[in-house]
């Protein structure tokens, strides 16, 4: 009996790191295009996780390059994410120091999200408590976008916001998305680019 318990514990100890390595931390992959080919992604596009970050690709050949040339893949993804998210970035000050973001602002993609800093030292400070600091950024996004949020329906279900209680405000890619319920969050995170585009374009109001 003891031998069986020890064997099971050994299996779990060996398996746990693999599960941890595959866990997505932070935002899902926020783009609708492959970071390498630029081709449009579909719901069936292959994905991979590297150091907690999710990436999606147009094909398995591109996916394989995350193993053989991760630096290039990450660099291209970071550039695309920065270009996409910078216009809607909610703060004109550094989230750490409070200093104004000027021409020398440092742009960093952390957990698939653009975060802007006044200097490299603040990037290091942010990384000491990524979860806590991301919550501050989420709050800033919601505060800036909530008043002007025009969509009246949940982009996932098509239900009227407020029909199932207070809407759930989720922030992905520095964009607030209001959902009718917690149950819709999984689908939002599976295809964030699709639903963010619907919110910004008002397409969900035409679903019914």
Coordinates of C-alpha atoms in Angstrom, one line a residue:
X1 CA 0.0 0.0 0.0
X2 CA 2.8 2.4 1.0
X3 CA 4.7 1.5 -2.2
X4 CA 1.6 2.4 -4.3
X5 CA 1.1 5.7 -2.5
X6 CA 4.8 6.6 -3.1
X7 CA 4.5 5.7 -6.7
X8 CA 1.5 7.8 -7.2
X9 CA 3.2 10.8 -5.5
X10 CA 6.2 10.4 -7.8
X11 CA 3.9 10.4 -10.9
X12 CA 2.2 13.6 -9.7
X13 CA 5.5 15.3 -8.9
X14 CA 6.7 14.5 -12.4
X15 CA 3.5 15.5 -14.2
X16 CA 2.8 18.7 -12.3
X17 CA 5.5 20.8 -14.0
X18 CA 4.2 19.9 -17.4
X19 CA 0.7 21.1 -16.5
X20 CA 2.2 24.3 -15.1
X21 CA 4.2 24.9 -18.3
X22 CA 1.0 24.6 -20.4
X23 CA -1.0 27.0 -18.2
X24 CA -1.9 30.4 -19.8
X25 CA -1.1 33.3 -17.6
X26 CA -2.8 36.7 -18.2
X27 CA -4.4 37.6 -21.5
X28 CA -5.1 35.0 -24.2
X29 CA -3.5 35.6 -27.6
X30 CA -5.2 38.8 -28.6
X31 CA -4.6 39.0 -32.3
X32 CA -6.6 37.6 -35.3
X33 CA -3.5 37.0 -37.4
X34 CA -0.5 34.6 -37.2
X35 CA 2.5 36.5 -35.8
X36 CA 4.7 35.0 -38.5
X37 CA 2.7 34.7 -41.8
X38 CA 0.1 37.4 -41.1
X39 CA -2.6 35.0 -42.2
X40 CA -6.0 35.3 -40.6
X41 CA -6.6 32.8 -37.8
X42 CA -9.7 30.6 -37.4
X43 CA -11.3 28.9 -34.4
X44 CA -9.3 25.8 -35.3
X45 CA -5.9 27.4 -35.6
X46 CA -3.2 25.6 -33.7
X47 CA -2.0 27.2 -30.4
X48 CA 1.0 26.9 -28.1
X49 CA 2.0 28.2 -24.7
X50 CA 5.5 29.5 -24.0
X51 CA 6.4 30.7 -20.5
X52 CA 2.8 31.2 -19.7
X53 CA 2.0 33.2 -22.9
X54 CA -0.4 31.8 -25.5
X55 CA 0.4 32.1 -29.2
X56 CA -1.8 31.1 -32.1
X57 CA -0.6 30.2 -35.6
X58 CA -2.0 29.7 -39.1
X59 CA -0.4 26.3 -39.4
X60 CA 1.7 23.7 -37.6
X61 CA 4.8 24.8 -39.5
X62 CA 4.6 28.3 -37.9
X63 CA 3.7 26.8 -34.5
X64 CA 6.9 24.7 -34.6
X65 CA 9.0 27.8 -34.9
X66 CA 8.0 28.7 -31.3
X67 CA 10.3 25.8 -30.3
X68 CA 13.1 26.5 -32.8
X69 CA 13.2 30.3 -32.8
X70 CA 11.1 31.6 -29.9
X71 CA 12.9 34.9 -29.8
X72 CA 11.8 35.8 -33.3
X73 CA 8.2 34.7 -32.8
X74 CA 7.9 36.6 -29.5
X75 CA 9.5 39.7 -31.1
X76 CA 7.0 39.8 -34.0
X77 CA 4.0 39.1 -31.7
X78 CA 5.1 41.8 -29.3
X79 CA 5.4 44.3 -32.2
X80 CA 1.9 43.5 -33.5
X81 CA 0.4 43.6 -30.0
X82 CA 2.0 47.0 -29.3
X83 CA 0.7 48.4 -32.6
X84 CA -2.8 47.1 -32.0
X85 CA -3.2 48.1 -28.4
X86 CA -1.3 51.4 -28.2
X87 CA -4.1 53.7 -29.6
X88 CA -6.5 52.5 -26.8
X89 CA -4.0 52.5 -24.0
X90 CA -5.9 54.1 -21.1
X91 CA -3.1 55.9 -19.3
X92 CA -0.9 58.9 -20.2
X93 CA 1.2 58.3 -17.1
X94 CA 3.5 55.4 -16.0
X95 CA 1.4 52.9 -14.0
X96 CA 4.3 52.5 -11.5
X97 CA 5.7 56.0 -11.0
X98 CA 2.9 58.2 -12.1
X99 CA 5.3 60.1 -14.3
X100 CA 4.0 61.4 -17.7
X101 CA 4.7 59.1 -20.6
X102 CA 6.8 61.0 -23.0
X103 CA 8.8 60.3 -26.2
X104 CA 11.1 58.0 -24.3
X105 CA 8.3 55.9 -22.8
X106 CA 9.1 52.1 -22.6
X107 CA 6.6 49.8 -24.2
X108 CA 6.5 46.2 -22.8
X109 CA 4.3 43.3 -23.6
X110 CA 3.7 41.4 -20.4
X111 CA 1.4 38.3 -20.4
X112 CA 0.2 39.3 -23.9
X113 CA -0.8 42.8 -22.8
X114 CA 0.8 46.1 -23.7
X115 CA 2.0 48.1 -20.6
X116 CA 3.7 51.5 -20.9
X117 CA 6.3 52.8 -18.5
X118 CA 8.4 55.9 -18.0
X119 CA 11.6 53.8 -17.7
X120 CA 13.1 50.3 -17.7
X121 CA 13.3 50.3 -13.9
X122 CA 9.5 50.6 -13.7
X123 CA 9.2 47.5 -15.9
X124 CA 11.2 45.5 -13.4
X125 CA 9.1 46.9 -10.6
X126 CA 5.9 45.9 -12.4
X127 CA 7.1 42.4 -12.8
X128 CA 7.5 41.9 -9.1
X129 CA 3.7 41.8 -8.7
X130 CA 2.3 41.2 -12.2
X131 CA -1.1 40.0 -11.0
X132 CA -1.6 43.0 -8.7
X133 CA -0.4 45.6 -11.2
X134 CA -2.5 44.1 -14.0
X135 CA -5.6 44.6 -11.8
X136 CA -4.6 48.3 -11.6
X137 CA -4.4 48.4 -15.4
X138 CA -7.7 46.6 -15.7
X139 CA -9.3 49.2 -13.4
X140 CA -7.8 52.1 -15.5
X141 CA -9.2 50.5 -18.7
X142 CA -12.7 50.2 -17.3
X143 CA -12.7 53.7 -15.8
X144 CA -11.7 55.2 -19.2
X145 CA -14.0 53.1 -21.4
X146 CA -17.1 52.4 -19.4
X147 CA -18.9 55.7 -19.8
X148 CA -18.5 55.6 -23.6
X149 CA -19.2 51.9 -24.0
X150 CA -21.9 51.8 -26.6
X151 CA -22.7 48.1 -26.9
X152 CA -26.1 47.1 -25.3
X153 CA -25.8 43.3 -25.9
X154 CA -23.3 40.6 -24.8
X155 CA -21.1 39.9 -27.8
X156 CA -21.0 36.2 -27.0
X157 CA -24.7 35.3 -26.3
X158 CA -26.5 38.3 -27.9
X159 CA -28.4 38.8 -24.6
X160 CA -29.2 42.3 -23.4
X161 CA -26.7 43.5 -20.9
X162 CA -28.3 43.7 -17.4
X163 CA -30.9 41.0 -18.2
X164 CA -29.0 38.5 -16.1
X165 CA -27.8 40.8 -13.3
X166 CA -25.0 43.3 -13.4
X167 CA -22.8 42.9 -16.5
X168 CA -19.4 41.3 -16.1
X169 CA -16.7 43.7 -17.4
X170 CA -13.6 41.8 -18.6
X171 CA -10.5 43.4 -19.9
X172 CA -8.4 41.8 -22.7
X173 CA -5.9 43.6 -24.9
X174 CA -6.6 46.8 -23.0
X175 CA -10.2 46.7 -24.2
X176 CA -13.2 46.4 -21.9
X177 CA -15.8 43.8 -23.0
X178 CA -19.1 43.6 -21.1
X179 CA -20.7 40.2 -20.8
X180 CA -24.1 39.1 -19.7
X181 CA -22.7 36.5 -17.3
X182 CA -19.6 34.6 -16.1
X183 CA -20.5 31.7 -18.4
X184 CA -19.6 33.7 -21.5
X185 CA -16.1 34.5 -20.4
X186 CA -14.7 31.2 -21.6
X187 CA -15.8 31.8 -25.1
X188 CA -14.5 35.4 -25.0
X189 CA -11.1 34.1 -24.0
X190 CA -11.1 31.4 -26.6
X191 CA -11.6 34.0 -29.5
X192 CA -10.9 37.4 -28.0
X193 CA -10.1 39.2 -31.3
X194 CA -13.5 38.1 -32.7
X195 CA -15.5 39.4 -29.8
X196 CA -13.4 42.6 -29.3
X197 CA -14.0 43.4 -33.0
X198 CA -17.8 42.9 -32.5
X199 CA -17.8 45.3 -29.5
X200 CA -15.8 48.0 -31.2
X201 CA -17.9 47.7 -34.4
X202 CA -21.3 47.2 -32.7
X203 CA -21.9 43.9 -34.6
X204 CA -23.4 42.2 -31.6
X205 CA -26.3 44.6 -31.7
X206 CA -27.2 43.1 -35.1
X207 CA -27.2 39.5 -33.9
X208 CA -30.9 39.4 -33.2

